[in-house]
Amino acid sequence: MKQQYIMALDQGTTSSRAIIFDKGGNTIAVAQKEFPQIYPQPGWVEHDAMEIWTTQASVAAEVLLKAEIDGDQVCAIGITNQRETTVVWDRETGKPLYHAIVWQDRRTSAYCDELREKGYADTFRKKTGLIVDAYFSGTKIRWILENVDGAREMANKGRLAFGTIDSWLVWNFSKGQLHITDVSNASRTLLYNIHTMSWDQELMDILGIPASMLPEVRQSSEMYGYTEATLTPYRIPIGGIAGDQQAALFGQMCTEPGMVKNTYGTGCFMVMNTGDKIIESSNNLLATVAWKVNGKVQYALEGSIFIGGAVVQWLRDGLGIIRSSGDVEQLALSVKDTDGVYLVPAFAGLGAPHWNQYARGTAVGLTRGTTAAHLSRAALESIAYQTVDVLKAMEADAGIRIAELRVDGGATANDLLMQFQSDVLNAAVVRPKITETTALGAAYLAGLACGFWKDMDEVRTQWQQDRKFEPQMEDAQRTPLLKGWKRAVNAAKAWANDSND
């Protein structure tokens, strides 16, 4: 019997990756391809859905070569994906009607305002756990139906399929045999009732979306079907699907109520496991489905920060201050502090707990002495400050003090950021040995489905700490820093308010 492995496909906002894991949860091989971001006009963000598919399929084939294994050695594939990003395609041709509209896209903001003015905000909140915002898939689907020639007629005839990126990948891997999603991705659409765990007809009617477009909703860990001669001559089982933040929560083994993780990716996403209870937030956080495994649903409380690591990409691509993202730490360390500079990276509006879709990026406290190093340090610190805002809201909703934050994602390699995060949170920040927790979560879900791992207990033993950052800052220093951040956020909101007068 040849040795078996799990393949995780991690389809992110800026790149498609494939990772092979062994039974110990160790990374055997990784393949990755970046793809272009499309910005047709301010506030609009798109991807070429065909490019997402081709890059993901090519890294999946490449990672098998790198690991020197055959398709029959893959016990199952687990898929994790950028959430809310919306693809609508023709069932007959398999071709997308329009570019994928990315989660960061703000084109439906005015329509969201209309929904709120009509008094629908509470209906959506109660049923989906979400707020009415351009971030989620529902209003993006409607935009395609309203704005692409012939789309509405095709939808009414049952010819169109909608999917978040997981559905789009599974459709292509299975050559159109499977049109499915999992509960975690469904719960981010504004169309899924998290109490009844089903698509909600009332919400579909409000948004004008026919039920025939929607995928079948499945568990996050089960044998869904097979790849059909797309990767290798072998039919490989697909056994796990979860939106990236839920996958990271699972990969961090935050499987007990009250456990919290923060992922530092393009955005930052803090998620707390709330067990079998839906906590309705009083502080502008989202109630969402964590996963469904072995017939059991677990819920979560989530705070979404739109611009996290993307602020470093902006320093690199937009300003040309650094050559590569890894250079930011050294540049930031060349000054002892930001010299009073705050950067609020509200490039796509402010997410939790502010939810101001009109706020825009703002830098305050600039002087003639401000350098690229001060701005770089302020950019890094903005990631930590935004995380504080979300954590405080989460503590208030859950009624508990969070003493430990498990962290993952690319930016956690930055020790300066992790230490500053611990300092301003006044809590321990714990980085695991494997920071690829999003892909690992998808691998665990697939591995549990195909029997690669026996049960959750076996998986739990694999989580290992790499480093624990403890707070080293006094209140006398922390308090004015947080006060300054609050003033900077208020400045970003004030700018937005004036623009809408």
mmCIF file of C-alpha atoms in Angstrom, residues 79-432:
data_model
loop_
_atom_site.group_PDB
_atom_site.id
_atom_site.type_symbol
_atom_site.label_atom_id
_atom_site.label_comp_id
_atom_site.label_asym_id
_atom_site.label_seq_id
_atom_site.Cartn_x
_atom_site.Cartn_y
_atom_site.Cartn_z
ATOM 1 C CA ILE A 79 -10.840 23.154 -0.290
ATOM 2 C CA THR A 80 -10.691 26.492 1.503
ATOM 3 C CA ASN A 81 -11.455 29.756 -0.205
ATOM 4 C CA GLN A 82 -11.742 33.523 -0.091
ATOM 5 C CA ARG A 83 -15.327 33.964 1.050
ATOM 6 C CA GLU A 84 -18.168 36.108 -0.319
ATOM 7 C CA THR A 85 -16.450 36.454 -3.723
ATOM 8 C CA THR A 86 -19.220 35.813 -6.227
ATOM 9 C CA VAL A 87 -19.221 33.889 -9.509
ATOM 10 C CA VAL A 88 -22.285 33.480 -11.746
ATOM 11 C CA TRP A 89 -21.919 31.084 -14.688
ATOM 12 C CA ASP A 90 -23.922 29.454 -17.468
ATOM 13 C CA ARG A 91 -24.734 25.838 -16.568
ATOM 14 C CA GLU A 92 -24.684 24.825 -20.258
ATOM 15 C CA THR A 93 -21.322 26.302 -21.267
ATOM 16 C CA GLY A 94 -19.651 26.425 -17.839
ATOM 17 C CA LYS A 95 -18.481 29.963 -18.657
ATOM 18 C CA PRO A 96 -18.808 32.869 -16.194
ATOM 19 C CA LEU A 97 -21.208 35.631 -17.220
ATOM 20 C CA TYR A 98 -19.019 38.302 -15.669
ATOM 21 C CA HIS A 99 -15.794 38.593 -13.683
ATOM 22 C CA ALA A 100 -15.900 37.272 -10.123
ATOM 23 C CA ILE A 101 -16.943 40.173 -7.865
ATOM 24 C CA VAL A 102 -14.516 40.122 -4.928
ATOM 25 C CA TRP A 103 -15.484 40.364 -1.249
ATOM 26 C CA GLN A 104 -13.716 43.762 -1.030
ATOM 27 C CA ASP A 105 -15.912 45.238 -3.790
ATOM 28 C CA ARG A 106 -18.136 48.178 -2.741
ATOM 29 C CA ARG A 107 -20.296 48.681 -5.861
ATOM 30 C CA THR A 108 -23.508 47.631 -4.099
ATOM 31 C CA SER A 109 -23.102 50.069 -1.167
ATOM 32 C CA ALA A 110 -25.902 52.367 -2.352
ATOM 33 C CA TYR A 111 -28.250 49.385 -2.817
ATOM 34 C CA CYS A 112 -27.403 48.255 0.742
ATOM 35 C CA ASP A 113 -28.407 51.740 1.944
ATOM 36 C CA GLU A 114 -31.740 51.297 0.120
ATOM 37 C CA LEU A 115 -32.342 47.925 1.826
ATOM 38 C CA ARG A 116 -31.681 49.515 5.213
ATOM 39 C CA GLU A 117 -33.978 52.463 4.438
ATOM 40 C CA LYS A 118 -36.744 49.994 3.551
ATOM 41 C CA GLY A 119 -36.332 48.427 7.009
ATOM 42 C CA TYR A 120 -34.850 45.096 5.885
ATOM 43 C CA ALA A 121 -31.678 45.260 8.023
ATOM 44 C CA ASP A 122 -33.316 43.462 10.958
ATOM 45 C CA THR A 123 -34.778 40.708 8.783
ATOM 46 C CA PHE A 124 -31.331 39.882 7.369
ATOM 47 C CA ARG A 125 -29.636 40.188 10.748
ATOM 48 C CA LYS A 126 -32.060 37.878 12.535
ATOM 49 C CA LYS A 127 -31.991 35.175 9.875
ATOM 50 C CA THR A 128 -28.377 35.264 8.673
ATOM 51 C CA GLY A 129 -26.426 36.751 11.600
ATOM 52 C CA LEU A 130 -24.973 39.249 9.100
ATOM 53 C CA ILE A 131 -25.386 42.968 8.595
ATOM 54 C CA VAL A 132 -26.562 44.401 5.288
ATOM 55 C CA ASP A 133 -23.278 45.326 3.620
ATOM 56 C CA ALA A 134 -21.721 45.218 0.145
ATOM 57 C CA TYR A 135 -19.182 42.730 1.577
ATOM 58 C CA PHE A 136 -21.533 39.739 1.282
ATOM 59 C CA SER A 137 -22.488 37.739 -1.835
ATOM 60 C CA GLY A 138 -26.243 38.380 -2.061
ATOM 61 C CA THR A 139 -26.130 41.948 -3.342
ATOM 62 C CA LYS A 140 -23.297 41.032 -5.740
ATOM 63 C CA ILE A 141 -25.450 38.291 -7.340
ATOM 64 C CA ARG A 142 -28.275 40.792 -7.749
ATOM 65 C CA TRP A 143 -25.895 43.312 -9.357
ATOM 66 C CA ILE A 144 -24.888 40.732 -12.008
ATOM 67 C CA LEU A 145 -28.545 39.862 -12.699
ATOM 68 C CA GLU A 146 -29.451 43.551 -13.049
ATOM 69 C CA ASN A 147 -26.407 44.732 -15.012
ATOM 70 C CA VAL A 148 -25.266 41.948 -17.343
ATOM 71 C CA ASP A 149 -27.235 41.746 -20.605
ATOM 72 C CA GLY A 150 -29.564 38.759 -20.680
ATOM 73 C CA ALA A 151 -28.614 37.568 -17.168
ATOM 74 C CA ARG A 152 -32.066 37.991 -15.624
ATOM 75 C CA GLU A 153 -33.756 36.049 -18.467
ATOM 76 C CA MET A 154 -31.205 33.232 -18.254
ATOM 77 C CA ALA A 155 -31.665 33.051 -14.468
ATOM 78 C CA ASN A 156 -35.433 32.831 -14.829
ATOM 79 C CA LYS A 157 -34.978 29.893 -17.239
ATOM 80 C CA GLY A 158 -32.791 28.074 -14.680
ATOM 81 C CA ARG A 159 -29.651 28.333 -16.796
ATOM 82 C CA LEU A 160 -27.477 30.244 -14.322
ATOM 83 C CA ALA A 161 -25.513 28.902 -11.380
ATOM 84 C CA PHE A 162 -24.164 31.002 -8.527
ATOM 85 C CA GLY A 163 -21.279 29.948 -6.380
ATOM 86 C CA THR A 164 -18.706 31.263 -3.977
ATOM 87 C CA ILE A 165 -15.200 30.212 -5.031
ATOM 88 C CA ASP A 166 -15.460 26.747 -3.416
ATOM 89 C CA SER A 167 -18.547 25.948 -5.550
ATOM 90 C CA TRP A 168 -16.855 27.245 -8.702
ATOM 91 C CA LEU A 169 -13.777 25.060 -8.110
ATOM 92 C CA VAL A 170 -15.782 21.919 -7.275
ATOM 93 C CA TRP A 171 -17.985 22.456 -10.371
ATOM 94 C CA ASN A 172 -14.861 22.603 -12.554
ATOM 95 C CA PHE A 173 -13.001 19.750 -10.845
ATOM 96 C CA SER A 174 -16.089 17.532 -11.161
ATOM 97 C CA LYS A 175 -16.757 18.693 -14.755
ATOM 98 C CA GLY A 176 -20.153 20.118 -13.829
ATOM 99 C CA GLN A 177 -21.383 17.094 -11.877
ATOM 100 C CA LEU A 178 -21.359 18.826 -8.484
ATOM 101 C CA HIS A 179 -22.946 22.201 -7.739
ATOM 102 C CA ILE A 180 -22.435 22.344 -3.970
ATOM 103 C CA THR A 181 -21.156 24.513 -1.139
ATOM 104 C CA ASP A 182 -20.702 23.934 2.584
ATOM 105 C CA VAL A 183 -22.542 25.525 5.514
ATOM 106 C CA SER A 184 -19.699 27.955 6.333
ATOM 107 C CA ASN A 185 -19.656 29.502 2.849
ATOM 108 C CA ALA A 186 -23.453 29.469 2.555
ATOM 109 C CA SER A 187 -23.679 31.434 5.802
ATOM 110 C CA ARG A 188 -21.813 34.368 4.159
ATOM 111 C CA THR A 189 -24.246 34.987 1.298
ATOM 112 C CA LEU A 190 -27.100 36.950 3.010
ATOM 113 C CA LEU A 191 -29.390 34.178 1.678
ATOM 114 C CA TYR A 192 -28.855 31.382 4.205
ATOM 115 C CA ASN A 193 -30.861 31.097 7.411
ATOM 116 C CA ILE A 194 -28.437 29.976 10.129
ATOM 117 C CA HIS A 195 -31.313 28.945 12.455
ATOM 118 C CA THR A 196 -33.081 26.620 10.005
ATOM 119 C CA MET A 197 -29.786 25.821 8.195
ATOM 120 C CA SER A 198 -31.366 26.286 4.768
ATOM 121 C CA TRP A 199 -31.668 28.815 1.933
ATOM 122 C CA ASP A 200 -34.321 31.364 2.903
ATOM 123 C CA GLN A 201 -37.098 32.104 0.391
ATOM 124 C CA GLU A 202 -37.983 35.495 1.928
ATOM 125 C CA LEU A 203 -34.389 36.718 1.579
ATOM 126 C CA MET A 204 -34.181 35.413 -1.999
ATOM 127 C CA ASP A 205 -37.389 37.305 -2.814
ATOM 128 C CA ILE A 206 -36.101 40.562 -1.300
ATOM 129 C CA LEU A 207 -32.927 40.374 -3.410
ATOM 130 C CA GLY A 208 -34.678 38.960 -6.474
ATOM 131 C CA ILE A 209 -32.543 35.822 -6.713
ATOM 132 C CA PRO A 210 -34.146 32.598 -8.032
ATOM 133 C CA ALA A 211 -33.604 29.441 -5.940
ATOM 134 C CA SER A 212 -32.514 27.565 -9.083
ATOM 135 C CA MET A 213 -29.178 29.467 -9.037
ATOM 136 C CA LEU A 214 -28.120 28.286 -5.579
ATOM 137 C CA PRO A 215 -25.848 25.333 -4.819
ATOM 138 C CA GLU A 216 -26.801 22.397 -2.618
ATOM 139 C CA VAL A 217 -25.518 22.984 0.933
ATOM 140 C CA ARG A 218 -23.472 20.149 2.454
ATOM 141 C CA GLN A 219 -21.454 19.514 5.629
ATOM 142 C CA SER A 220 -17.920 20.914 5.882
ATOM 143 C CA SER A 221 -16.498 17.393 6.110
ATOM 144 C CA GLU A 222 -18.002 14.627 3.966
ATOM 145 C CA MET A 223 -17.244 12.769 0.758
ATOM 146 C CA TYR A 224 -18.874 14.988 -1.879
ATOM 147 C CA GLY A 225 -17.658 13.335 -5.070
ATOM 148 C CA TYR A 226 -14.562 13.113 -7.270
ATOM 149 C CA THR A 227 -12.333 15.135 -9.565
ATOM 150 C CA GLU A 228 -13.026 13.963 -13.108
ATOM 151 C CA ALA A 229 -9.722 13.557 -14.996
ATOM 152 C CA THR A 230 -8.832 17.195 -14.422
ATOM 153 C CA LEU A 231 -5.689 16.824 -12.307
ATOM 154 C CA THR A 232 -4.445 13.325 -12.999
ATOM 155 C CA PRO A 233 -5.911 10.226 -14.638
ATOM 156 C CA TYR A 234 -7.055 9.327 -11.096
ATOM 157 C CA ARG A 235 -10.427 10.320 -9.706
ATOM 158 C CA ILE A 236 -9.497 11.980 -6.408
ATOM 159 C CA PRO A 237 -12.170 12.297 -3.690
ATOM 160 C CA ILE A 238 -13.166 15.799 -2.544
ATOM 161 C CA GLY A 239 -13.854 15.574 1.194
ATOM 162 C CA GLY A 240 -13.681 18.987 2.875
ATOM 163 C CA ILE A 241 -14.881 22.536 2.201
ATOM 164 C CA ALA A 242 -14.756 25.575 4.462
ATOM 165 C CA GLY A 243 -14.476 29.325 4.003
ATOM 166 C CA ASP A 244 -10.949 30.479 4.806
ATOM 167 C CA GLN A 245 -11.671 31.928 8.266
ATOM 168 C CA GLN A 246 -13.659 28.922 9.439
ATOM 169 C CA ALA A 247 -10.920 26.646 8.079
ATOM 170 C CA ALA A 248 -8.304 28.626 10.022
ATOM 171 C CA LEU A 249 -10.409 28.337 13.212
ATOM 172 C CA PHE A 250 -10.483 24.564 12.666
ATOM 173 C CA GLY A 251 -6.780 24.414 11.786
ATOM 174 C CA GLN A 252 -5.978 26.306 15.000
ATOM 175 C CA MET A 253 -7.987 23.661 16.848
ATOM 176 C CA CYS A 254 -10.270 26.311 18.364
ATOM 177 C CA THR A 255 -12.880 23.578 18.715
ATOM 178 C CA GLU A 256 -14.172 24.560 22.172
ATOM 179 C CA PRO A 257 -16.512 27.503 22.894
ATOM 180 C CA GLY A 258 -14.612 30.680 23.871
ATOM 181 C CA MET A 259 -11.459 29.884 21.881
ATOM 182 C CA VAL A 260 -10.360 32.705 19.554
ATOM 183 C CA LYS A 261 -8.039 33.037 16.558
ATOM 184 C CA ASN A 262 -7.017 35.968 14.383
ATOM 185 C CA THR A 263 -5.827 35.430 10.809
ATOM 186 C CA TYR A 264 -3.540 38.088 9.355
ATOM 187 C CA GLY A 265 -4.044 37.792 5.616
ATOM 188 C CA THR A 266 -5.100 40.345 3.005
ATOM 189 C CA GLY A 267 -7.693 41.305 5.602
ATOM 190 C CA CYS A 268 -7.718 40.326 9.286
ATOM 191 C CA PHE A 269 -10.391 38.058 10.624
ATOM 192 C CA MET A 270 -10.980 37.329 14.267
ATOM 193 C CA VAL A 271 -13.263 34.403 14.991
ATOM 194 C CA MET A 272 -14.496 32.981 18.294
ATOM 195 C CA ASN A 273 -16.036 29.524 18.586
ATOM 196 C CA THR A 274 -19.442 29.871 20.308
ATOM 197 C CA GLY A 275 -20.302 26.144 20.250
ATOM 198 C CA ASP A 276 -23.913 25.243 19.474
ATOM 199 C CA LYS A 277 -25.139 28.752 20.418
ATOM 200 C CA ILE A 278 -25.714 31.673 18.081
ATOM 201 C CA ILE A 279 -24.576 34.833 19.890
ATOM 202 C CA GLU A 280 -26.421 37.864 18.558
ATOM 203 C CA SER A 281 -23.901 40.677 18.653
ATOM 204 C CA SER A 282 -24.677 44.050 20.233
ATOM 205 C CA ASN A 283 -21.335 45.370 18.994
ATOM 206 C CA ASN A 284 -21.528 45.052 15.222
ATOM 207 C CA LEU A 285 -19.894 41.640 14.991
ATOM 208 C CA LEU A 286 -21.274 38.843 12.827
ATOM 209 C CA ALA A 287 -22.829 35.570 13.915
ATOM 210 C CA THR A 288 -21.795 32.910 11.446
ATOM 211 C CA VAL A 289 -21.606 29.141 10.994
ATOM 212 C CA ALA A 290 -18.194 27.734 11.949
ATOM 213 C CA TRP A 291 -18.663 24.264 10.420
ATOM 214 C CA LYS A 292 -20.808 21.180 10.349
ATOM 215 C CA VAL A 293 -18.975 17.931 11.064
ATOM 216 C CA ASN A 294 -20.580 14.543 11.843
ATOM 217 C CA GLY A 295 -24.025 16.128 11.665
ATOM 218 C CA LYS A 296 -23.173 18.698 14.356
ATOM 219 C CA VAL A 297 -23.229 22.447 13.669
ATOM 220 C CA GLN A 298 -20.903 24.813 15.524
ATOM 221 C CA TYR A 299 -21.334 28.574 15.371
ATOM 222 C CA ALA A 300 -18.900 31.465 15.669
ATOM 223 C CA LEU A 301 -18.712 35.184 16.322
ATOM 224 C CA GLU A 302 -16.602 37.073 13.797
ATOM 225 C CA GLY A 303 -15.068 40.481 13.307
ATOM 226 C CA SER A 304 -13.823 41.263 9.798
ATOM 227 C CA ILE A 305 -11.092 43.817 9.091
ATOM 228 C CA PHE A 306 -10.958 44.532 5.353
ATOM 229 C CA ILE A 307 -7.365 45.721 5.087
ATOM 230 C CA GLY A 308 -4.720 43.847 7.093
ATOM 231 C CA GLY A 309 -1.670 42.557 5.240
ATOM 232 C CA ALA A 310 -2.947 44.423 2.159
ATOM 233 C CA VAL A 311 -1.656 47.652 3.749
ATOM 234 C CA VAL A 312 1.885 46.245 3.373
ATOM 235 C CA GLN A 313 1.173 45.350 -0.272
ATOM 236 C CA TRP A 314 0.065 48.980 -0.717
ATOM 237 C CA LEU A 315 3.399 50.223 0.684
ATOM 238 C CA ARG A 316 5.101 47.931 -1.865
ATOM 239 C CA ASP A 317 2.916 48.337 -4.980
ATOM 240 C CA GLY A 318 1.201 51.678 -4.437
ATOM 241 C CA LEU A 319 3.943 53.760 -2.852
ATOM 242 C CA GLY A 320 7.072 51.807 -3.809
ATOM 243 C CA ILE A 321 8.464 52.292 -0.264
ATOM 244 C CA ILE A 322 9.564 48.655 -0.017
ATOM 245 C CA ARG A 323 10.632 46.079 -2.617
ATOM 246 C CA SER A 324 9.061 43.046 -0.975
ATOM 247 C CA SER A 325 6.563 42.621 1.858
ATOM 248 C CA GLY A 326 9.279 41.065 4.018
ATOM 249 C CA ASP A 327 11.249 44.345 4.002
ATOM 250 C CA VAL A 328 8.655 46.215 6.048
ATOM 251 C CA GLU A 329 9.817 44.929 9.450
ATOM 252 C CA GLN A 330 13.406 46.164 9.048
ATOM 253 C CA LEU A 331 12.265 49.562 7.770
ATOM 254 C CA ALA A 332 9.773 49.919 10.643
ATOM 255 C CA LEU A 333 12.440 48.895 13.173
ATOM 256 C CA SER A 334 14.737 51.704 11.949
ATOM 257 C CA VAL A 335 12.618 54.178 13.976
ATOM 258 C CA LYS A 336 11.696 53.796 17.647
ATOM 259 C CA ASP A 337 8.023 54.698 17.101
ATOM 260 C CA THR A 338 5.713 56.330 14.532
ATOM 261 C CA ASP A 339 6.459 59.843 15.849
ATOM 262 C CA GLY A 340 2.723 60.441 16.307
ATOM 263 C CA VAL A 341 1.685 59.191 12.844
ATOM 264 C CA TYR A 342 -1.438 57.026 12.540
ATOM 265 C CA LEU A 343 -2.561 55.341 9.336
ATOM 266 C CA VAL A 344 -6.177 54.154 9.083
ATOM 267 C CA PRO A 345 -6.178 51.784 6.052
ATOM 268 C CA ALA A 346 -9.885 52.140 5.243
ATOM 269 C CA PHE A 347 -9.186 51.600 1.526
ATOM 270 C CA ALA A 348 -12.390 49.556 1.180
ATOM 271 C CA GLY A 349 -14.340 51.193 4.016
ATOM 272 C CA LEU A 350 -14.129 50.215 7.685
ATOM 273 C CA GLY A 351 -15.190 46.715 8.732
ATOM 274 C CA ALA A 352 -16.013 45.536 12.268
ATOM 275 C CA PRO A 353 -16.912 47.005 14.656
ATOM 276 C CA HIS A 354 -17.391 50.309 12.791
ATOM 277 C CA TRP A 355 -19.018 49.154 9.525
ATOM 278 C CA ASN A 356 -18.624 52.445 7.721
ATOM 279 C CA GLN A 357 -18.670 51.617 4.023
ATOM 280 C CA TYR A 358 -17.826 55.180 2.965
ATOM 281 C CA ALA A 359 -14.730 55.689 5.146
ATOM 282 C CA ARG A 360 -11.479 55.914 3.185
ATOM 283 C CA GLY A 361 -7.782 55.560 3.996
ATOM 284 C CA THR A 362 -6.525 58.378 6.211
ATOM 285 C CA ALA A 363 -3.074 59.335 7.553
ATOM 286 C CA VAL A 364 -2.911 61.781 10.453
ATOM 287 C CA GLY A 365 -0.103 63.324 12.496
ATOM 288 C CA LEU A 366 2.203 63.841 9.501
ATOM 289 C CA THR A 367 4.994 66.397 9.937
ATOM 290 C CA ARG A 368 7.946 67.525 7.841
ATOM 291 C CA GLY A 369 9.996 64.978 9.774
ATOM 292 C CA THR A 370 7.793 62.020 8.806
ATOM 293 C CA THR A 371 9.731 59.413 6.822
ATOM 294 C CA ALA A 372 8.918 56.242 4.904
ATOM 295 C CA ALA A 373 9.986 54.342 8.045
ATOM 296 C CA HIS A 374 7.417 56.161 10.214
ATOM 297 C CA LEU A 375 4.692 55.488 7.660
ATOM 298 C CA SER A 376 5.700 51.805 7.434
ATOM 299 C CA ARG A 377 5.602 51.449 11.203
ATOM 300 C CA ALA A 378 2.196 53.186 11.326
ATOM 301 C CA ALA A 379 0.945 50.782 8.633
ATOM 302 C CA LEU A 380 2.018 47.750 10.691
ATOM 303 C CA GLU A 381 0.572 49.192 13.892
ATOM 304 C CA SER A 382 -2.759 49.852 12.128
ATOM 305 C CA ILE A 383 -3.190 46.083 11.764
ATOM 306 C CA ALA A 384 -2.763 45.651 15.539
ATOM 307 C CA TYR A 385 -5.047 48.558 16.455
ATOM 308 C CA GLN A 386 -7.868 47.294 14.245
ATOM 309 C CA THR A 387 -7.524 43.905 15.957
ATOM 310 C CA VAL A 388 -7.895 45.574 19.384
ATOM 311 C CA ASP A 389 -11.179 47.195 18.263
ATOM 312 C CA VAL A 390 -12.588 43.808 17.239
ATOM 313 C CA LEU A 391 -11.350 41.925 20.310
ATOM 314 C CA LYS A 392 -12.900 44.474 22.692
ATOM 315 C CA ALA A 393 -16.243 44.144 20.853
ATOM 316 C CA MET A 394 -15.982 40.353 21.075
ATOM 317 C CA GLU A 395 -15.278 40.438 24.813
ATOM 318 C CA ALA A 396 -18.350 42.644 25.322
ATOM 319 C CA ASP A 397 -20.611 40.311 23.293
ATOM 320 C CA ALA A 398 -19.372 37.078 24.850
ATOM 321 C CA GLY A 399 -19.129 38.508 28.357
ATOM 322 C CA ILE A 400 -15.637 37.079 28.909
ATOM 323 C CA ARG A 401 -12.123 38.496 28.998
ATOM 324 C CA ILE A 402 -9.969 36.954 26.282
ATOM 325 C CA ALA A 403 -6.529 36.218 27.750
ATOM 326 C CA GLU A 404 -5.029 34.402 24.755
ATOM 327 C CA LEU A 405 -5.240 35.027 21.025
ATOM 328 C CA ARG A 406 -4.091 32.304 18.614
ATOM 329 C CA VAL A 407 -2.706 33.871 15.455
ATOM 330 C CA ASP A 408 -1.943 32.690 11.910
ATOM 331 C CA GLY A 409 -1.427 33.999 8.401
ATOM 332 C CA GLY A 410 1.515 35.555 6.568
ATOM 333 C CA ALA A 411 1.988 38.649 8.762
ATOM 334 C CA THR A 412 2.502 36.546 11.918
ATOM 335 C CA ALA A 413 6.108 36.001 10.776
ATOM 336 C CA ASN A 414 6.611 39.677 11.687
ATOM 337 C CA ASP A 415 7.832 39.627 15.314
ATOM 338 C CA LEU A 416 7.571 43.419 15.650
ATOM 339 C CA LEU A 417 3.867 43.292 14.749
ATOM 340 C CA MET A 418 3.161 40.293 17.014
ATOM 341 C CA GLN A 419 4.862 41.924 20.018
ATOM 342 C CA PHE A 420 3.059 45.230 19.422
ATOM 343 C CA GLN A 421 -0.200 43.267 19.085
ATOM 344 C CA SER A 422 0.331 41.665 22.479
ATOM 345 C CA ASP A 423 1.272 45.049 23.991
ATOM 346 C CA VAL A 424 -1.803 46.963 22.821
ATOM 347 C CA LEU A 425 -4.163 44.038 23.532
ATOM 348 C CA ASN A 426 -2.621 43.450 26.954
ATOM 349 C CA ALA A 427 -3.037 39.725 26.244
ATOM 350 C CA ALA A 428 -0.858 36.793 25.189
ATOM 351 C CA VAL A 429 -0.472 36.259 21.441
ATOM 352 C CA VAL A 430 0.326 32.656 20.520
ATOM 353 C CA ARG A 431 1.844 31.688 17.169
ATOM 354 C CA PRO A 432 1.649 27.996 16.242
#
